[in-house]
Coordinates of C-alpha atoms in Angstrom, one line a residue:
M1209 CA -74.3 -12.5 44.3
T1210 CA -74.4 -14.1 40.8
T1211 CA -72.4 -13.2 37.7
R1212 CA -74.1 -10.5 35.6
T1213 CA -73.9 -9.7 31.9
T1214 CA -74.5 -5.9 32.4
A1215 CA -72.2 -3.9 30.3
I1216 CA -70.2 -1.2 32.2
D1217 CA -68.2 1.6 30.6
P1218 CA -64.6 2.4 31.5
V1219 CA -65.5 5.7 33.2
T1220 CA -68.2 4.1 35.5
L1221 CA -65.9 1.3 36.2
A1222 CA -63.1 3.6 37.3
V1223 CA -65.5 5.6 39.5
L1224 CA -66.7 2.4 41.2
K1225 CA -63.2 1.1 41.7
G1226 CA -62.4 4.3 43.6
R1227 CA -65.6 4.5 45.5
L1228 CA -65.3 0.8 46.6
E1229 CA -61.6 1.1 47.6
Q1230 CA -62.5 4.3 49.5
I1231 CA -65.1 2.3 51.5
A1232 CA -62.5 -0.2 52.6
D1233 CA -60.0 2.7 53.2
E1234 CA -62.5 4.5 55.5
M1235 CA -63.2 1.3 57.3
D1236 CA -59.5 0.9 58.0
A1237 CA -59.3 4.5 59.2
T1238 CA -62.3 4.1 61.5
L1239 CA -60.7 1.2 63.2
Y1240 CA -57.2 2.8 63.4
R1241 CA -58.7 5.8 65.1
S1242 CA -60.8 3.8 67.7
A1243 CA -58.8 0.8 68.6
F1244 CA -57.4 0.6 72.1
N1245 CA -54.1 -1.3 71.5
P1246 CA -51.1 0.4 69.6
I1247 CA -50.7 -2.6 67.3
I1248 CA -53.8 -1.6 65.5
A1249 CA -54.1 2.1 66.3
E1250 CA -50.4 3.0 65.5
A1251 CA -49.0 0.0 63.7
R1252 CA -52.2 -0.6 61.6
D1253 CA -52.1 -4.3 62.0
A1254 CA -55.7 -4.7 60.4
C1255 CA -57.6 -4.9 57.1
H1256 CA -61.0 -4.6 55.7
G1257 CA -62.5 -5.7 52.3
L1258 CA -65.5 -6.9 50.3
Y1259 CA -65.8 -10.6 49.3
H1260 CA -67.8 -12.7 46.8
A1261 CA -71.2 -14.0 48.1
E1262 CA -70.8 -17.6 47.0
T1263 CA -67.0 -18.2 47.0
G1264 CA -65.5 -15.7 49.4
A1265 CA -63.1 -14.5 46.8
T1266 CA -61.5 -11.1 47.3
L1267 CA -63.5 -8.4 45.3
V1268 CA -62.1 -5.1 46.8
Q1269 CA -59.4 -4.3 49.4
G1270 CA -58.4 -1.0 50.7
T1271 CA -55.1 0.5 50.0
N1272 CA -53.8 0.5 53.6
G1273 CA -54.8 -2.9 54.9
L1274 CA -52.1 -5.4 56.0
P1275 CA -51.1 -7.3 52.8
I1276 CA -50.9 -10.6 54.5
F1277 CA -54.5 -10.3 55.7
V1278 CA -55.5 -9.3 52.2
G1279 CA -54.4 -12.8 51.0
A1280 CA -55.9 -14.8 53.9
M1281 CA -59.3 -13.2 54.2
A1282 CA -60.8 -15.0 51.3
F1283 CA -60.2 -18.3 53.1
A1284 CA -61.7 -16.7 56.3
V1285 CA -64.9 -15.7 54.5
K1286 CA -65.1 -19.1 52.8
A1287 CA -65.0 -20.7 56.3
V1288 CA -68.1 -18.7 57.2
I1289 CA -69.8 -19.5 53.9
D1290 CA -69.2 -23.3 54.6
K1291 CA -70.6 -22.9 58.1
V1292 CA -73.8 -21.2 56.8
A1293 CA -74.1 -23.9 54.0
K1294 CA -74.0 -26.6 56.6
E1295 CA -76.3 -25.0 59.2
G1296 CA -78.5 -22.9 56.9
D1297 CA -78.9 -20.1 59.3
L1298 CA -78.1 -16.6 58.0
H1299 CA -79.9 -13.3 58.7
P1300 CA -79.3 -9.7 57.8
D1301 CA -77.2 -8.0 60.5
D1302 CA -75.5 -11.3 61.6
I1303 CA -71.8 -11.0 62.4
F1304 CA -69.4 -14.0 62.7
L1305 CA -66.3 -13.9 64.8
F1306 CA -63.3 -16.1 64.9
N1307 CA -59.6 -16.4 65.2
D1308 CA -58.9 -20.1 63.9
P1309 CA -55.5 -20.0 62.3
Y1310 CA -56.2 -23.3 60.5
D1311 CA -59.5 -22.1 58.9
G1312 CA -58.7 -18.9 57.1
G1313 CA -56.8 -17.2 59.9
T1314 CA -53.1 -16.4 60.6
H1315 CA -52.5 -16.8 64.3
L1316 CA -54.7 -16.6 67.4
N1317 CA -54.3 -12.9 68.0
D1318 CA -55.8 -11.9 64.6
F1319 CA -59.6 -11.7 65.1
R1320 CA -61.9 -11.7 62.1
L1321 CA -65.4 -10.4 61.9
V1322 CA -67.5 -11.4 58.8
R1323 CA -70.8 -9.8 58.1
P1324 CA -73.2 -10.6 55.2
I1325 CA -74.6 -7.8 53.0
F1326 CA -78.2 -8.3 51.9
R1327 CA -80.1 -6.5 49.1
N1328 CA -83.8 -7.0 48.5
G1329 CA -83.7 -10.1 50.7
Q1330 CA -80.8 -11.8 48.8
L1331 CA -77.1 -12.1 49.9
F1332 CA -75.1 -9.7 47.7
C1333 CA -71.7 -10.0 49.1
W1334 CA -69.6 -10.3 52.3
M1335 CA -67.8 -7.6 54.3
A1336 CA -65.0 -8.4 56.7
S1337 CA -62.6 -6.9 59.2
V1338 CA -59.5 -8.3 60.9
G1339 CA -57.3 -6.9 63.6
H1340 CA -54.6 -8.1 65.9
W1341 CA -55.8 -8.2 69.5
L1342 CA -53.2 -7.8 72.3
D1343 CA -53.7 -11.0 74.3
I1344 CA -55.9 -14.0 74.0
G1345 CA -54.7 -16.3 76.8
G1346 CA -52.1 -19.0 76.4
N1347 CA -48.8 -19.5 78.3
V1348 CA -47.2 -16.2 77.2
P1349 CA -48.6 -12.7 77.5
G1350 CA -49.0 -11.5 74.0
N1351 CA -49.2 -15.0 72.7
F1352 CA -45.8 -15.2 70.8
N1353 CA -44.8 -18.4 72.7
A1354 CA -41.5 -19.5 71.3
R1355 CA -41.7 -22.8 73.3
A1356 CA -45.2 -23.8 72.3
T1357 CA -45.6 -27.4 71.1
D1358 CA -49.3 -27.3 70.3
S1359 CA -51.9 -24.5 69.8
F1360 CA -53.4 -24.9 73.3
Q1361 CA -50.2 -23.3 74.7
E1362 CA -50.7 -20.3 72.3
G1363 CA -54.1 -19.1 73.3
V1364 CA -57.8 -19.6 73.0
R1365 CA -58.9 -20.9 69.5
I1366 CA -62.4 -19.6 68.4
P1367 CA -64.0 -21.3 65.4
P1368 CA -66.5 -19.2 63.3
V1369 CA -69.4 -18.4 65.7
K1370 CA -72.1 -15.8 65.7
L1371 CA -71.2 -12.7 67.8
V1372 CA -74.3 -11.0 66.6
K1373 CA -77.5 -12.7 65.4
A1374 CA -80.0 -10.7 63.5
G1375 CA -78.7 -7.6 65.2
V1376 CA -78.6 -9.0 68.8
M1377 CA -75.2 -9.3 70.5
N1378 CA -74.1 -12.5 72.1
H1379 CA -73.0 -11.3 75.6
D1380 CA -72.2 -14.7 76.7
L1381 CA -69.4 -15.0 74.0
L1382 CA -68.2 -11.6 75.1
A1383 CA -67.8 -12.9 78.7
I1384 CA -65.9 -15.9 77.5
L1385 CA -63.5 -13.7 75.4
A1386 CA -62.9 -11.3 78.4
A1387 CA -62.3 -14.2 80.9
N1388 CA -59.6 -15.6 78.6
S1389 CA -57.4 -12.4 78.2
R1390 CA -55.0 -10.8 80.4
V1391 CA -56.1 -7.4 79.0
P1392 CA -59.9 -7.7 78.3
V1393 CA -60.5 -4.0 78.2
S1394 CA -58.0 -3.5 75.3
N1395 CA -59.6 -6.5 73.4
Y1396 CA -63.1 -5.1 74.0
G1397 CA -62.1 -1.7 72.7
D1398 CA -60.6 -3.3 69.6
L1399 CA -63.8 -5.4 69.0
N1400 CA -66.0 -2.4 69.2
G1401 CA -63.7 -0.6 66.7
Q1402 CA -64.1 -3.4 64.3
L1403 CA -67.9 -3.5 64.8
N1404 CA -68.0 0.3 64.1
A1405 CA -65.9 -0.1 61.0
L1406 CA -68.3 -2.7 59.6
D1407 CA -71.3 -0.5 60.5
L1408 CA -69.7 2.3 58.5
G1409 CA -69.0 0.0 55.6
V1410 CA -72.5 -1.2 55.5
R1411 CA -73.7 2.4 55.3
R1412 CA -71.2 3.4 52.6
L1413 CA -72.0 0.4 50.5
T1414 CA -75.7 0.9 50.8
E1415 CA -75.3 4.5 49.6
L1416 CA -73.3 3.2 46.6
L1417 CA -75.8 0.5 45.7
D1418 CA -78.7 2.9 46.1
E1419 CA -77.0 5.3 43.6
H1420 CA -75.7 2.8 41.0
G1421 CA -77.8 -0.3 41.4
E1422 CA -76.8 -4.1 42.3
E1423 CA -76.4 -5.1 38.6
T1424 CA -73.9 -2.3 37.8
V1425 CA -71.8 -3.0 40.9
S1426 CA -71.9 -6.7 40.3
A1427 CA -70.7 -6.1 36.9
A1428 CA -67.8 -4.0 38.2
F1429 CA -66.9 -6.8 40.5
D1430 CA -66.8 -9.2 37.6
A1431 CA -64.6 -6.7 35.6
F1432 CA -62.1 -6.2 38.5
T1433 CA -61.7 -10.0 38.7
A1434 CA -61.2 -10.4 34.9
R1435 CA -58.8 -7.4 34.9
A1436 CA -56.6 -8.9 37.7
D1437 CA -56.5 -12.3 36.0
A1438 CA -55.5 -10.6 32.6
L1439 CA -52.8 -8.5 34.1
M1440 CA -51.2 -11.3 36.1
R1441 CA -51.2 -13.7 33.0
S1442 CA -49.6 -10.8 31.1
A1443 CA -46.9 -10.4 33.7
V1444 CA -46.1 -14.1 34.0
S1445 CA -45.9 -14.5 30.1
K1446 CA -43.2 -11.9 30.1
L1447 CA -40.9 -14.4 32.1
P1448 CA -38.9 -17.0 30.4
D1449 CA -40.3 -20.6 30.7
G1450 CA -38.4 -22.9 33.0
V1451 CA -38.0 -24.1 36.6
Y1452 CA -36.4 -21.8 39.0
S1453 CA -35.4 -23.2 42.5
F1454 CA -34.5 -21.2 45.7
E1455 CA -33.9 -22.1 49.3
D1456 CA -33.5 -20.4 52.6
Y1457 CA -33.6 -21.4 56.2
L1458 CA -35.2 -20.6 59.5
D1459 CA -32.8 -20.6 62.5
N1460 CA -34.8 -23.2 64.5
D1461 CA -38.2 -24.0 65.8
G1462 CA -37.8 -22.7 69.3
I1463 CA -37.5 -26.2 70.7
T1464 CA -34.4 -27.7 69.1
A1465 CA -31.5 -26.0 67.3
D1466 CA -32.3 -27.8 64.1
R1467 CA -32.6 -25.5 61.0
L1468 CA -35.8 -25.6 58.9
L1469 CA -35.7 -25.6 55.1
I1470 CA -38.0 -23.4 53.1
A1471 CA -37.6 -24.6 49.5
L1472 CA -39.4 -23.4 46.4
D1473 CA -39.4 -24.8 42.8
L1474 CA -41.1 -22.2 40.6
T1475 CA -42.3 -23.3 37.2
I1476 CA -43.2 -20.7 34.4
A1477 CA -45.1 -22.1 31.5
G1478 CA -46.6 -19.6 29.2
D1479 CA -49.0 -17.5 31.2
R1480 CA -49.2 -19.8 34.2
M1481 CA -47.0 -20.2 37.3
T1482 CA -46.6 -23.1 39.6
L1483 CA -45.3 -22.6 43.2
D1484 CA -44.1 -26.0 44.5
F1485 CA -42.9 -26.1 48.2
S1486 CA -42.8 -29.8 48.5
R1487 CA -39.1 -30.0 49.4
S1488 CA -39.6 -27.8 52.5
S1489 CA -39.0 -29.2 56.1
A1490 CA -41.7 -31.4 57.7
P1491 CA -43.9 -29.9 60.3
C1492 CA -41.8 -28.8 63.3
A1493 CA -42.4 -29.3 67.1
G1494 CA -42.4 -25.5 67.7
P1495 CA -44.5 -22.6 66.6
L1496 CA -42.8 -22.0 63.2
N1497 CA -45.5 -23.9 61.3
I1498 CA -48.1 -22.2 59.2
A1499 CA -51.5 -23.3 57.7
Y1500 CA -52.1 -23.7 53.9
S1501 CA -54.2 -20.5 53.7
T1502 CA -51.4 -18.6 55.3
A1503 CA -48.9 -20.0 52.8
V1504 CA -51.0 -19.0 49.9
A1505 CA -51.5 -15.5 51.4
C1506 CA -47.9 -14.8 51.7
C1507 CA -47.2 -16.0 48.2
Y1508 CA -49.9 -13.5 47.1
V1509 CA -48.0 -10.7 49.0
A1510 CA -44.7 -11.6 47.3
L1511 CA -46.3 -11.6 43.9
K1512 CA -48.0 -8.3 44.6
H1513 CA -44.6 -6.8 45.5
V1514 CA -43.0 -8.0 42.2
F1515 CA -46.1 -7.4 39.9
T1516 CA -47.2 -4.0 41.3
D1517 CA -49.7 -3.2 38.6
V1518 CA -52.0 -6.2 39.3
P1519 CA -54.8 -5.1 41.6
A1520 CA -55.8 -6.7 45.0
N1521 CA -58.4 -9.1 43.7
A1522 CA -58.8 -12.9 43.8
G1523 CA -58.5 -12.9 39.9
C1524 CA -54.7 -12.3 40.2
L1525 CA -54.4 -15.9 41.6
N1526 CA -56.2 -17.7 38.8
P1527 CA -53.1 -18.3 36.8
I1528 CA -51.2 -19.5 39.8
T1529 CA -51.0 -23.2 41.0
F1530 CA -50.0 -23.8 44.6
V1531 CA -48.4 -27.2 45.7
I1532 CA -48.1 -27.0 49.4
P1533 CA -48.3 -30.6 50.9
E1534 CA -49.4 -31.3 54.4
S1535 CA -46.1 -33.2 54.7
T1536 CA -44.4 -29.7 55.1
L1537 CA -44.5 -27.2 57.8
L1538 CA -46.3 -24.8 55.5
A1539 CA -49.7 -26.6 55.5
V1540 CA -50.2 -28.0 59.1
K1541 CA -53.5 -29.0 60.8
P1542 CA -54.5 -28.5 64.4
P1543 CA -53.2 -28.7 67.0
K1544 CA -49.7 -27.9 65.5
P1545 CA -48.6 -24.6 66.9
V1546 CA -48.5 -21.6 64.4
G1547 CA -48.0 -18.6 66.6
G1548 CA -44.6 -17.7 65.1
Y1549 CA -46.1 -17.6 61.6
T1550 CA -44.7 -14.1 61.0
E1551 CA -41.1 -15.5 60.8
T1552 CA -42.1 -18.4 58.5
I1553 CA -44.1 -16.2 56.0
L1554 CA -41.0 -13.8 55.7
R1555 CA -38.9 -16.6 54.6
V1556 CA -41.6 -17.9 52.2
I1557 CA -41.9 -14.4 50.7
G1558 CA -38.1 -14.4 50.4
V1559 CA -37.8 -17.5 48.5
V1560 CA -40.5 -16.4 46.1
F1561 CA -38.5 -13.2 45.6
G1562 CA -35.3 -15.3 45.0
A1563 CA -36.9 -17.7 42.6
L1564 CA -38.4 -14.9 40.5
A1565 CA -35.0 -13.1 40.5
L1566 CA -33.5 -16.2 38.9
A1567 CA -36.3 -16.0 36.2
D1568 CA -35.6 -12.2 35.7
P1569 CA -32.3 -11.0 37.2
A1570 CA -33.4 -7.4 36.7
R1571 CA -35.8 -8.1 39.5
A1572 CA -33.1 -9.4 41.9
T1573 CA -33.3 -7.9 45.4
A1574 CA -31.1 -8.8 48.3
A1575 CA -32.8 -10.2 51.5
P1576 CA -34.4 -7.9 53.9
F1577 CA -33.8 -8.2 57.6
G1578 CA -36.5 -10.9 57.7
T1579 CA -37.8 -10.9 61.2
I1580 CA -40.5 -9.0 63.1
N1581 CA -38.8 -9.7 66.4
A1582 CA -42.1 -10.3 68.3
L1583 CA -41.1 -8.9 71.8
S1584 CA -43.5 -8.9 74.7
L1585 CA -42.9 -7.5 78.2
A1586 CA -45.5 -8.0 80.8
G1587 CA -46.0 -7.4 84.5
H1588 CA -48.0 -5.6 87.1
R1589 CA -48.0 -1.8 87.7
K1590 CA -47.4 -0.2 91.0
D1591 CA -51.2 -0.1 91.6
G1592 CA -51.4 -3.9 91.0
S1593 CA -53.0 -3.7 87.4
R1594 CA -51.8 -6.0 84.8
W1595 CA -49.9 -4.7 81.7
V1596 CA -48.7 -6.5 78.5
M1597 CA -46.7 -4.7 75.9
F1598 CA -46.2 -6.4 72.5
S1599 CA -44.5 -4.7 69.6
F1600 CA -42.5 -5.6 66.5
F1601 CA -39.4 -3.8 65.3
G1602 CA -37.7 -2.7 62.1
G1603 CA -34.5 -3.5 60.3
G1604 CA -32.8 -2.9 56.9
L1605 CA -34.1 -3.8 53.5
G1606 CA -32.0 -5.4 50.7
G1607 CA -30.0 -3.5 48.1
N1608 CA -31.5 -3.8 44.7
P1609 CA -30.4 -3.0 41.1
E1610 CA -31.2 0.7 41.4
T1611 CA -30.6 1.8 45.0
D1612 CA -29.4 1.0 48.5
G1613 CA -31.8 -0.7 50.8
L1614 CA -33.9 1.4 53.2
N1615 CA -32.6 2.0 56.7
H1616 CA -34.8 1.0 59.6
A1617 CA -37.8 -0.1 57.4
N1618 CA -40.6 -2.6 57.8
N1619 CA -40.7 -6.1 56.4
P1620 CA -42.5 -6.8 53.1
I1621 CA -45.3 -8.6 54.8
S1622 CA -47.1 -5.4 55.7
T1623 CA -47.6 -1.7 55.4
A1624 CA -47.8 -1.6 59.2
T1625 CA -45.7 1.1 60.9
I1626 CA -43.5 0.5 63.9
P1627 CA -45.3 1.9 66.9
P1628 CA -43.8 5.2 68.0
V1629 CA -41.6 5.2 71.2
E1630 CA -43.8 7.9 72.7
I1631 CA -46.9 5.9 72.3
L1632 CA -45.3 2.8 73.9
E1633 CA -43.8 4.7 76.8
A1634 CA -47.2 6.4 77.5
A1635 CA -49.1 3.1 77.4
Y1636 CA -46.7 0.9 79.4
P1637 CA -44.2 1.3 82.3
V1638 CA -41.1 1.2 80.1
M1639 CA -38.5 3.6 79.0
F1640 CA -36.5 3.4 75.8
T1641 CA -33.0 4.3 76.6
Q1642 CA -31.9 3.8 72.9
W1643 CA -33.6 3.8 69.6
A1644 CA -31.0 4.2 66.9
L1645 CA -29.5 2.9 63.6
R1646 CA -27.2 0.0 64.1
P1647 CA -23.7 0.7 62.6
D1648 CA -22.0 -2.0 60.5
S1649 CA -25.3 -4.0 60.2
A1650 CA -25.9 -3.6 56.4
G1651 CA -24.7 -6.1 53.9
A1652 CA -21.9 -4.6 51.7
G1653 CA -22.6 -4.2 48.0
L1654 CA -22.5 -1.9 44.9
H1655 CA -25.8 -1.0 46.4
R1656 CA -25.6 -1.8 50.2
G1657 CA -28.4 -2.9 52.2
G1658 CA -30.2 -0.7 54.7
L1659 CA -29.1 -0.5 58.3
G1660 CA -30.8 -2.4 61.1
A1661 CA -31.6 -0.8 64.4
V1662 CA -30.7 -0.8 68.1
Y1663 CA -33.6 -0.8 70.7
E1664 CA -32.8 -0.7 74.4
I1665 CA -35.7 -0.8 76.8
E1666 CA -35.7 -0.3 80.5
A1667 CA -38.5 -1.8 82.6
L1668 CA -40.0 0.5 85.1
T1669 CA -41.5 -2.5 87.1
D1670 CA -40.5 -6.0 87.5
A1671 CA -41.3 -7.7 84.1
D1672 CA -41.4 -11.0 82.3
V1673 CA -39.8 -11.0 78.8
F1674 CA -40.5 -13.1 75.7
L1675 CA -39.0 -12.8 72.2
L1676 CA -39.9 -14.8 69.1
G1677 CA -37.5 -13.7 66.3
E1678 CA -35.3 -15.0 63.5
R1679 CA -32.1 -14.3 61.5
G1680 CA -29.9 -15.0 64.6
V1681 CA -28.2 -17.8 62.8
F1682 CA -28.9 -17.4 59.1
A1683 CA -28.0 -13.9 58.0
P1684 CA -30.0 -11.9 55.4
F1685 CA -28.4 -12.9 52.1
G1686 CA -26.7 -10.6 49.5
V1687 CA -27.2 -11.2 45.7
A1688 CA -25.2 -10.5 42.6
G1689 CA -22.0 -10.5 44.5
G1690 CA -23.3 -8.7 47.5
S1691 CA -22.5 -9.6 51.2
P1692 CA -24.9 -10.8 53.9
A1693 CA -26.1 -8.4 56.5
A1694 CA -25.4 -8.7 60.3
L1695 CA -27.2 -11.3 62.4
N1696 CA -30.0 -10.5 64.8
R1697 CA -28.8 -10.1 68.5
F1698 CA -30.8 -10.0 71.7
T1699 CA -29.5 -9.5 75.3
W1700 CA -30.8 -8.7 78.6
Q1701 CA -29.4 -7.5 82.0
S1702 CA -29.5 -9.9 84.9
D1703 CA -28.1 -9.9 88.4
E1704 CA -25.4 -12.3 87.0
G1705 CA -24.6 -9.9 84.1
E1706 CA -25.7 -9.8 80.5
K1707 CA -27.4 -12.8 79.0
S1708 CA -28.5 -13.9 75.5
P1709 CA -30.8 -16.7 74.3
P1710 CA -29.4 -20.2 73.7
L1711 CA -31.6 -20.5 70.6
A1712 CA -30.4 -17.1 69.0
S1713 CA -33.6 -15.0 68.7
K1714 CA -36.1 -17.0 70.8
V1715 CA -36.5 -17.0 74.4
T1716 CA -39.2 -17.3 77.0
D1717 CA -39.7 -16.9 80.8
V1718 CA -36.8 -14.2 81.3
K1719 CA -37.4 -12.1 84.4
I1720 CA -35.9 -8.7 84.7
R1721 CA -36.2 -6.4 87.8
D1722 CA -37.3 -2.7 87.8
G1723 CA -34.5 -0.7 86.2
Q1724 CA -33.0 -3.5 84.2
R1725 CA -32.9 -3.5 80.4
V1726 CA -33.3 -5.6 77.3
R1727 CA -31.4 -4.8 74.2
L1728 CA -32.4 -5.8 70.5
E1729 CA -30.0 -5.3 67.6
T1730 CA -31.8 -6.1 64.3
P1731 CA -30.2 -7.2 61.0
G1732 CA -29.7 -4.9 58.1
G1733 CA -30.5 -5.9 54.5
G1734 CA -28.2 -7.9 52.2
G1735 CA -26.1 -6.1 49.6
W1736 CA -26.5 -6.1 45.9
G1737 CA -23.5 -6.3 43.7
D1738 CA -19.7 -6.2 44.1
P1739 CA -18.9 -4.0 47.1
K1740 CA -15.6 -3.1 45.4
R1741 CA -17.6 -1.3 42.7
R1742 CA -19.4 1.0 45.1
D1743 CA -18.6 4.7 44.7
A1744 CA -15.8 5.4 47.0
E1745 CA -17.3 8.7 48.0
A1746 CA -20.5 7.0 49.0
V1747 CA -18.5 4.7 51.3
A1748 CA -16.8 7.6 52.8
R1749 CA -20.1 9.4 53.4
D1750 CA -21.4 6.3 55.1
V1751 CA -18.3 6.3 57.4
R1752 CA -19.0 10.0 58.2
L1753 CA -22.6 9.4 59.0
G1754 CA -21.7 6.6 61.4
Y1755 CA -23.2 3.8 59.3
L1756 CA -20.0 2.1 58.6
G1757 CA -16.8 1.7 60.6
R1758 CA -13.4 2.5 59.1
E1759 CA -12.3 -1.1 59.3
A1760 CA -15.3 -2.2 57.4
A1761 CA -14.9 0.4 54.8
R1762 CA -11.4 -0.9 54.2
S1763 CA -12.0 -4.7 54.4
A1764 CA -15.5 -4.9 52.7
Y1765 CA -15.2 -2.1 50.1
G1766 CA -11.4 -1.4 49.8
V1767 CA -11.9 2.3 50.7
A1768 CA -9.3 4.0 52.9
L1769 CA -9.9 7.3 54.7
T1770 CA -7.5 9.9 56.1
D1771 CA -7.5 10.6 59.7
D1772 CA -10.0 13.5 59.4
G1773 CA -12.4 11.2 57.5
V1774 CA -11.7 12.3 54.0
L1775 CA -11.4 9.8 51.2
D1776 CA -7.8 8.8 50.5
I1777 CA -7.9 8.4 46.7
A1778 CA -4.4 6.9 46.4
A1779 CA -4.8 4.4 49.1
T1780 CA -8.2 3.4 47.9
A1781 CA -6.9 2.8 44.4
T1782 CA -4.1 0.6 45.8
L1783 CA -6.6 -1.4 47.9
R1784 CA -9.0 -2.0 45.1
E1785 CA -6.3 -2.9 42.5
S1786 CA -4.7 -5.5 44.8
P1787 CA -5.1 -9.2 43.9
A1788 CA -7.1 -9.6 47.2
A1789 CA -9.7 -7.1 46.1

């Protein structure tokens, strides 16, 4: 697809924007409804879009796709373009498959399918699908191996290869994929869901091109890119010039207890922004590294959260310069392990939020809970069949200048939903004995953080347990005088009593027996503003709802209650007027 000079009127542009986004949305919906594993079907850990024929740049994304995939997919499509340029072998109805996290991927579970779209014998654009498969080999069921020291311990790495050549399926490749998974039927179902989504996308795009023509649609693509560029430049230019630095830490790398620094120096100069991560920690031994493409993708997610009017198009990154050296854990090469990428990107997003808040305090938001708590349970059913349950879990979001943080929300890396308890219990031999808000987990503030959650899971067979999480040492921070939230906490039952991980929120090779339980208590969000300025009635209401204990109300907020839970106005005034307050 080459750049066209065809003029396009605003009405036609708006119509095409809606139609093209609908194509991606419909592809998303097709996969959600046909995938076998709950992480796609329920949690919506997937994404679809259209990409530039020559550069792989993002042209159109759906409104429901996972944001972190939106940012990374352009690198994935470019990897296929480079392969085609090298080998000179591309046909209509080819489909490439790969999961290489160092070449446009994220981690090994995320499988990408990339398909060329031809018109009149010429390549017009690319279409792509990505979804999280449940298991792809490696040392740990579900592949979140907190003890991995190279990628070979995390699963099978597939470079860009042709799954389908000129419409003919490569069944040998399917056999290799099936042989390297503990749950091949689940993966096969997810693969077919992605193939069907691409087939639908091709039909819908063909209908659109037949109706409007290639030149008009190409002109719309150019207009989308120019508009995203202009809107991002406008947003950046409204920030004061300067250098804004922000830092946060990861608890450890799963191998040693040493903390890992994520440091950002953000420079605003007119309508351009530079994100420099050079001061971040060196590549680590464990799986908390990420590849360059992943680092850029999570910066894209952070910027989209802050500048909400900028559309999902590669043009929004034109005014942004990224400095992410290979000397840091944010731009590693193989075989450095990257399976814990979800934890690292959350911290990267957090420091982007923090630096932008320094540039514009009105945008300051306290830290969200900042961990997906990737929990895997695996074993054999009574009939001998293998099962692998992987899920992620919610927590509290940070307080902000306008409101309290959300209780039991998802992290800002995604629009994914936490899989429902009913679905998990139906799919796997487990029983949730508790799924509740976690009292006293929110950071105190004028606008408090949201509450974390408590999940207690009983295994109905003997099971192996693996957790890769964060925020067990460094709590979600508060801002503008707000307090940090509670730390992450994980425990499990054993014949010797309750146990917890030596490295806070990371553990492998835990074995529990039929009837024993694991318990996850997730962090809340940090608080925004001075807690002593919070409306006393709001504090009393939080106590009555069970969000906050009486002692915490008194010590953190200076609020006293009567024995029947009513606000004690006089005692509260005394507490708040005391020098200690």
